[in-house]
Amino acid sequence: MADPRLEKVTSDNVDAALRLRVRPDQERFVAPVVKSLAEAYAHGETAWPRLIFDGEELVGFVMAFFDIRFYPANPDDRPRSGLWRLNIADGRQGRGYGRFAVEAVCEEIRRRGQSRATVTWAEGEGGPEEFYLRLGFRRTGEMSGGQVVGELDLIRAAAD
């Protein structure tokens, strides 16, 4: 990992984004970029899709969400922000790009004045749970859409 950076999805790079693929054994855990971009379009201001580049090479995709209520019918449900999607290209995993992307999302959440990052993940062998737990996310005991909900205290994480 030389010089990773996030870039907006544009007409110049959208085709490359659509070609991005995770390892075949991970496809059951994360939606393809095309679905994420459709969701970003449909959810406008709450979605934050970004491409992960290392130099000129596209190595991944990350999408954050901001101020979403998981349970709108529950008056005690607070707005959440966090990681919606993370796709690191097949052959590019294990090099720090995922950590870089999660940290960038957390920084954007902090910049927007919030102190917690939320993520959901599908359970199963080969899934992303250990990755998120290593980054400091903790299970909340909730499920959302059949996925485990995890949270990271950004104030505490910044102090560590």
Coordinates of N, CA and C in Angstrom, one line a residue:
M1 N 0.9 -1.2 0.0 CA 0.0 0.0 0.0 C 0.9 1.2 0.0
A2 N 0.9 1.9 -1.1 CA 1.8 3.1 -1.3 C 1.1 4.4 -0.9
D3 N 0.1 4.7 -1.6 CA -0.5 6.0 -1.4 C -2.0 5.9 -1.6
P4 N -2.8 5.3 -0.7 CA -4.2 5.1 -0.9 C -4.9 6.4 -0.7
R5 N -6.0 6.5 -1.5 CA -6.9 7.7 -1.4 C -8.3 7.4 -1.8
L6 N -9.2 8.2 -1.4 CA -10.6 8.0 -1.8 C -10.9 9.0 -2.9
E7 N -11.7 8.6 -3.9 CA -12.2 9.5 -4.9 C -13.7 9.3 -5.1
K8 N -14.3 10.4 -5.5 CA -15.7 10.3 -5.9 C -15.9 9.4 -7.1
V9 N -17.0 8.8 -7.3 CA -17.4 8.1 -8.5 C -17.8 9.1 -9.5
T10 N -17.1 9.0 -10.7 CA -17.4 10.0 -11.8 C -17.7 9.2 -13.1
S11 N -18.0 10.0 -14.1 CA -18.2 9.4 -15.4 C -16.9 8.8 -15.9
D12 N -15.8 9.3 -15.5 CA -14.5 8.8 -15.9 C -14.1 7.5 -15.3
N13 N -14.6 7.2 -14.1 CA -14.2 6.0 -13.4 C -15.3 5.0 -13.1
V14 N -16.5 5.3 -13.5 CA -17.6 4.4 -13.1 C -17.5 3.1 -13.8
D15 N -17.0 3.0 -15.0 CA -16.9 1.7 -15.6 C -15.9 0.8 -14.9
A16 N -14.8 1.3 -14.5 CA -13.8 0.6 -13.7 C -14.4 0.1 -12.4
A17 N -15.2 1.0 -11.8 CA -15.9 0.7 -10.5 C -16.8 -0.5 -10.7
L18 N -17.5 -0.6 -11.8 CA -18.5 -1.7 -12.1 C -17.8 -3.0 -12.3
R19 N -16.5 -2.9 -12.7 CA -15.7 -4.2 -13.0 C -15.1 -4.7 -11.7
L20 N -15.1 -3.9 -10.6 CA -14.5 -4.4 -9.4 C -15.1 -5.6 -8.8
R21 N -14.4 -6.6 -8.4 CA -14.9 -7.8 -7.9 C -14.1 -8.2 -6.6
V22 N -14.8 -8.7 -5.6 CA -14.2 -9.3 -4.5 C -13.9 -10.8 -4.8
R23 N -13.2 -11.5 -3.9 CA -13.0 -12.9 -4.1 C -14.3 -13.6 -4.3
P24 N -14.3 -14.7 -5.1 CA -15.6 -15.4 -5.3 C -16.2 -15.9 -4.0
D25 N -15.4 -16.4 -3.1 CA -15.9 -16.9 -1.8 C -16.5 -15.8 -0.9
Q26 N -16.3 -14.6 -1.2 CA -16.8 -13.4 -0.4 C -18.1 -12.8 -1.0
E27 N -18.4 -13.2 -2.2 CA -19.6 -12.6 -2.9 C -20.9 -12.8 -2.1
R28 N -21.0 -13.8 -1.3 CA -22.2 -14.0 -0.5 C -22.3 -13.0 0.7
F29 N -21.2 -12.4 1.0 CA -21.2 -11.5 2.1 C -21.3 -10.0 1.8
V30 N -21.1 -9.6 0.5 CA -21.2 -8.2 0.2 C -21.8 -8.0 -1.2
A31 N -22.7 -7.1 -1.4 CA -23.3 -6.8 -2.6 C -22.3 -6.2 -3.6
P32 N -22.5 -6.4 -4.9 CA -21.6 -5.9 -5.9 C -21.7 -4.3 -6.0
V33 N -20.7 -3.7 -6.5 CA -20.6 -2.3 -6.6 C -21.8 -1.7 -7.4
V34 N -22.3 -2.4 -8.4 CA -23.4 -1.9 -9.2 C -24.7 -1.7 -8.3
K35 N -24.9 -2.6 -7.3 CA -26.0 -2.5 -6.4 C -25.8 -1.3 -5.5
S36 N -24.6 -1.1 -5.0 CA -24.2 0.0 -4.1 C -24.5 1.3 -4.8
L37 N -24.1 1.4 -6.1 CA -24.2 2.7 -6.8 C -25.7 3.0 -7.0
A38 N -26.5 1.9 -7.3 CA -28.0 2.1 -7.4 C -28.5 2.6 -6.1
E39 N -28.1 2.0 -5.0 CA -28.6 2.4 -3.7 C -28.2 3.9 -3.3
A40 N -26.9 4.2 -3.7 CA -26.4 5.6 -3.5 C -27.3 6.6 -4.3
Y41 N -27.6 6.2 -5.5 CA -28.5 7.1 -6.3 C -29.9 7.3 -5.6
A42 N -30.4 6.2 -5.2 CA -31.8 6.2 -4.6 C -31.8 6.9 -3.2
H43 N -30.7 6.8 -2.5 CA -30.7 7.4 -1.2 C -30.0 8.8 -1.1
G44 N -29.6 9.3 -2.2 CA -29.1 10.7 -2.3 C -28.2 11.1 -1.2
E45 N -28.7 12.0 -0.3 CA -27.8 12.7 0.6 C -27.3 11.8 1.8
T46 N -27.9 10.7 2.0 CA -27.5 9.8 3.1 C -26.4 8.9 2.7
A47 N -26.1 8.7 1.4 CA -25.1 7.7 0.9 C -23.9 8.5 0.5
W48 N -22.7 7.9 0.8 CA -21.4 8.5 0.5 C -20.5 7.4 -0.2
P49 N -20.7 7.2 -1.5 CA -19.9 6.2 -2.2 C -18.5 6.8 -2.6
R50 N -17.5 6.0 -2.4 CA -16.1 6.4 -2.8 C -15.3 5.2 -3.3
L51 N -14.5 5.5 -4.3 CA -13.6 4.5 -4.8 C -12.2 4.6 -4.1
I52 N -11.6 3.5 -3.9 CA -10.3 3.4 -3.2 C -9.2 3.2 -4.3
F53 N -8.3 4.1 -4.4 CA -7.2 4.0 -5.3 C -5.9 3.9 -4.6
D54 N -5.0 3.2 -5.2 CA -3.6 3.2 -4.7 C -2.8 3.6 -5.9
G55 N -2.3 4.8 -5.9 CA -1.7 5.4 -7.1 C -2.8 5.5 -8.2
E56 N -2.6 4.9 -9.3 CA -3.6 4.9 -10.4 C -4.5 3.6 -10.4
E57 N -4.2 2.7 -9.5 CA -4.9 1.4 -9.5 C -6.2 1.5 -8.6
L58 N -7.3 1.1 -9.1 CA -8.5 1.0 -8.4 C -8.4 -0.3 -7.6
V59 N -8.5 -0.2 -6.2 CA -8.3 -1.4 -5.4 C -9.6 -1.7 -4.5
G60 N -10.5 -0.8 -4.5 CA -11.7 -1.1 -3.7 C -12.8 0.0 -3.8
F61 N -13.9 -0.3 -3.1 CA -15.0 0.6 -3.1 C -15.5 0.6 -1.6
V62 N -15.9 1.8 -1.2 CA -16.5 1.9 0.2 C -17.7 2.9 0.1
M63 N -18.7 2.6 0.8 CA -19.9 3.5 0.9 C -20.3 3.6 2.3
A64 N -20.4 4.9 2.7 CA -20.9 5.2 4.1 C -22.3 5.6 4.0
F65 N -23.0 5.7 5.2 CA -24.3 6.2 5.3 C -24.3 7.2 6.5
F66 N -25.1 8.2 6.4 CA -25.2 9.2 7.4 C -26.6 9.5 7.8
D67 N -26.8 9.5 9.1 CA -28.1 9.9 9.8 C -29.3 9.0 9.3
I68 N -29.1 7.7 9.4 CA -30.2 6.8 9.1 C -30.7 6.2 10.4
R69 N -32.0 6.1 10.4 CA -32.7 5.4 11.6 C -33.0 4.0 11.1
F70 N -32.5 3.0 11.9 CA -32.7 1.6 11.5 C -34.1 1.2 11.8
Y71 N -34.7 1.8 12.8 CA -36.1 1.4 13.2 C -36.9 2.7 13.3
P72 N -37.4 3.2 12.2 CA -38.1 4.5 12.2 C -39.4 4.5 13.1
A73 N -40.0 3.4 13.3 CA -41.2 3.4 14.1 C -40.9 3.4 15.6
N74 N -39.7 3.2 15.9 CA -39.3 3.3 17.4 C -38.8 4.7 17.7
P75 N -39.6 5.4 18.5 CA -39.2 6.8 18.8 C -37.9 7.0 19.5
D76 N -37.4 5.9 20.1 CA -36.1 6.0 20.8 C -34.9 5.6 19.9
D77 N -35.2 5.3 18.7 CA -34.1 5.0 17.7 C -33.4 6.2 17.3
R78 N -32.1 6.2 17.5 CA -31.3 7.4 17.2 C -30.7 7.3 15.8
P79 N -30.5 8.4 15.1 CA -29.9 8.4 13.8 C -28.5 7.8 13.9
R80 N -28.1 7.0 12.9 CA -26.8 6.4 12.9 C -26.0 6.7 11.6
S81 N -24.7 6.6 11.7 CA -23.9 6.8 10.6 C -22.8 5.7 10.6
G82 N -22.4 5.3 9.4 CA -21.4 4.3 9.4 C -21.1 3.7 8.1
L83 N -20.6 2.5 8.1 CA -20.1 1.8 6.9 C -21.2 1.0 6.3
W84 N -21.6 1.3 5.1 CA -22.7 0.6 4.4 C -22.1 -0.6 3.6
R85 N -21.0 -0.3 2.9 CA -20.5 -1.3 2.0 C -19.0 -1.2 1.9
L86 N -18.3 -2.3 1.8 CA -16.9 -2.3 1.6 C -16.5 -3.5 0.7
N87 N -15.9 -3.2 -0.4 CA -15.5 -4.2 -1.4 C -14.0 -3.9 -1.7
I88 N -13.2 -4.8 -1.3 CA -11.8 -4.8 -1.7 C -11.5 -5.8 -2.8
A89 N -10.9 -5.4 -3.8 CA -10.7 -6.2 -5.0 C -10.0 -7.5 -4.7
D90 N -10.4 -8.5 -5.4 CA -9.8 -9.8 -5.4 C -8.3 -9.6 -5.7
G91 N -7.4 -10.2 -4.9 CA -6.0 -10.0 -5.1 C -5.4 -8.8 -4.4
R92 N -6.2 -7.9 -3.8 CA -5.7 -6.7 -3.2 C -6.0 -6.7 -1.7
Q93 N -6.6 -7.8 -1.2 CA -6.9 -7.9 0.2 C -5.7 -8.2 1.1
G94 N -5.8 -7.8 2.4 CA -4.7 -8.1 3.3 C -3.5 -7.1 3.1
R95 N -3.8 -6.0 2.5 CA -2.7 -5.0 2.3 C -3.0 -3.7 3.0
G96 N -4.1 -3.6 3.8 CA -4.4 -2.4 4.5 C -5.5 -1.5 3.9
Y97 N -5.9 -1.9 2.7 CA -6.9 -1.0 2.1 C -8.3 -1.0 2.8
G98 N -8.7 -2.1 3.3 CA -9.9 -2.1 4.1 C -9.8 -1.2 5.3
R99 N -8.8 -1.4 6.1 CA -8.6 -0.6 7.3 C -8.5 0.9 6.9
F100 N -7.8 1.2 5.8 CA -7.7 2.6 5.4 C -9.1 3.2 5.1
A101 N -10.0 2.4 4.4 CA -11.3 2.8 4.0 C -12.2 3.0 5.2
V102 N -12.1 2.1 6.2 CA -12.9 2.2 7.4 C -12.5 3.4 8.2
E103 N -11.2 3.6 8.3 CA -10.7 4.8 9.0 C -11.1 6.1 8.3
A104 N -11.1 6.1 7.0 CA -11.6 7.3 6.3 C -13.1 7.6 6.5
V105 N -13.9 6.5 6.5 CA -15.3 6.7 6.9 C -15.5 7.2 8.3
C106 N -14.7 6.7 9.2 CA -14.8 7.1 10.6 C -14.4 8.6 10.7
E107 N -13.4 9.0 10.0 CA -13.0 10.4 10.0 C -14.1 11.3 9.4
E108 N -14.8 10.9 8.4 CA -15.9 11.7 7.8 C -17.0 11.7 8.8
I109 N -17.3 10.7 9.5 CA -18.3 10.7 10.6 C -18.0 11.7 11.7
R110 N -16.7 11.7 12.1 CA -16.2 12.7 13.1 C -16.4 14.1 12.6
R111 N -16.0 14.3 11.3 CA -16.0 15.6 10.7 C -17.5 16.1 10.7
R112 N -18.4 15.2 10.6 CA -19.8 15.6 10.6 C -20.4 15.7 12.1
G113 N -19.5 15.6 13.1 CA -19.9 15.9 14.4 C -20.5 14.7 15.2
Q114 N -20.3 13.5 14.7 CA -20.8 12.3 15.4 C -19.7 11.5 16.1
S115 N -20.1 10.7 17.0 CA -19.1 10.0 17.9 C -19.2 8.5 17.8
R116 N -20.1 8.0 16.9 CA -20.2 6.5 16.8 C -20.2 6.1 15.3
A117 N -19.6 5.0 15.0 CA -19.7 4.4 13.7 C -20.4 3.1 13.8
T118 N -21.3 2.9 12.9 CA -22.1 1.6 12.8 C -21.7 0.8 11.6
V119 N -21.7 -0.5 11.7 CA -21.5 -1.4 10.6 C -22.4 -2.6 10.8
T120 N -22.8 -3.2 9.7 CA -23.5 -4.5 9.8 C -22.8 -5.5 9.0
W121 N -22.9 -6.8 9.4 CA -22.2 -7.8 8.6 C -23.0 -9.1 8.7
A122 N -22.8 -9.9 7.6 CA -23.4 -11.2 7.5 C -22.5 -12.2 8.2
E123 N -23.1 -13.1 9.0 CA -22.3 -14.1 9.7 C -22.0 -15.2 8.8
G124 N -20.9 -15.9 9.1 CA -20.5 -17.1 8.3 C -19.0 -17.3 8.2
E125 N -18.6 -18.5 7.9 CA -17.2 -18.8 7.8 C -16.7 -18.0 6.6
G126 N -15.6 -17.3 6.8 CA -15.0 -16.5 5.7 C -15.5 -15.1 5.6
G127 N -16.5 -14.8 6.6 CA -17.1 -13.4 6.6 C -16.2 -12.4 7.2
P128 N -16.7 -11.1 7.2 CA -15.9 -10.0 7.7 C -15.9 -9.7 9.2
E129 N -16.6 -10.5 10.0 CA -16.7 -10.2 11.4 C -15.4 -10.0 12.1
E130 N -14.4 -10.9 11.9 CA -13.1 -10.7 12.6 C -12.4 -9.4 12.2
F131 N -12.6 -9.1 10.9 CA -12.0 -7.8 10.4 C -12.5 -6.6 11.2
Y132 N -13.9 -6.6 11.3 CA -14.5 -5.5 12.1 C -14.2 -5.5 13.5
L133 N -14.1 -6.6 14.1 CA -13.8 -6.7 15.6 C -12.4 -6.3 15.8
R134 N -11.4 -6.7 14.9 CA -10.0 -6.2 15.0 C -9.9 -4.7 15.0
L135 N -10.8 -4.1 14.2 CA -10.8 -2.6 14.1 C -11.4 -1.9 15.3
G136 N -12.0 -2.7 16.2 CA -12.6 -2.1 17.4 C -14.1 -2.1 17.5
F137 N -14.8 -2.5 16.4 CA -16.2 -2.6 16.4 C -16.7 -3.6 17.4
R138 N -17.8 -3.4 18.1 CA -18.3 -4.3 19.1 C -19.8 -4.6 18.7
R139 N -20.2 -5.9 18.9 CA -21.6 -6.2 18.6 C -22.5 -5.5 19.6
T140 N -23.6 -5.0 19.1 CA -24.6 -4.3 19.9 C -25.6 -5.2 20.5
G141 N -25.7 -6.4 19.9 CA -26.8 -7.3 20.3 C -28.0 -7.2 19.4
E142 N -27.9 -6.2 18.5 CA -29.0 -6.0 17.5 C -28.8 -6.8 16.2
M143 N -29.8 -7.0 15.5 CA -29.7 -7.5 14.1 C -30.5 -6.5 13.2
S144 N -30.0 -6.3 12.0 CA -30.7 -5.4 11.1 C -30.7 -6.1 9.7
G145 N -31.8 -6.4 9.1 CA -31.9 -7.1 7.9 C -31.2 -8.4 7.9
G146 N -31.2 -9.1 9.0 CA -30.6 -10.4 9.1 C -29.1 -10.3 9.3
Q147 N -28.5 -9.1 9.6 CA -27.1 -9.0 9.8 C -26.8 -8.5 11.2
V148 N -25.7 -8.8 11.7 CA -25.2 -8.4 13.0 C -24.9 -6.9 12.9
V149 N -25.3 -6.1 14.0 CA -25.0 -4.7 14.1 C -23.8 -4.5 15.0
G150 N -22.8 -3.8 14.5 CA -21.6 -3.5 15.4 C -21.4 -2.0 15.4
E151 N -20.9 -1.5 16.5 CA -20.6 -0.1 16.7 C -19.2 0.1 17.2
L152 N -18.6 1.3 16.8 CA -17.3 1.7 17.2 C -17.5 3.1 17.9
D153 N -17.0 3.2 19.1 CA -17.0 4.5 19.8 C -15.8 5.3 19.3
L154 N -16.1 6.3 18.5 CA -15.0 7.1 17.8 C -14.2 7.9 18.8
I155 N -14.8 8.3 19.9 CA -14.1 9.1 20.9 C -13.0 8.2 21.6
R156 N -13.5 7.0 22.0 CA -12.6 6.1 22.6 C -11.5 5.6 21.6
A157 N -11.9 5.3 20.4 CA -10.9 4.9 19.4 C -9.9 5.9 19.1
A158 N -10.2 7.2 19.1 CA -9.3 8.3 18.9 C -8.3 8.4 20.1
A159 N -8.7 8.0 21.3 CA -7.8 8.1 22.4 C -6.9 6.9 22.5
D160 N -7.2 5.8 21.9 CA -6.4 4.6 21.9 C -5.1 4.7 21.1

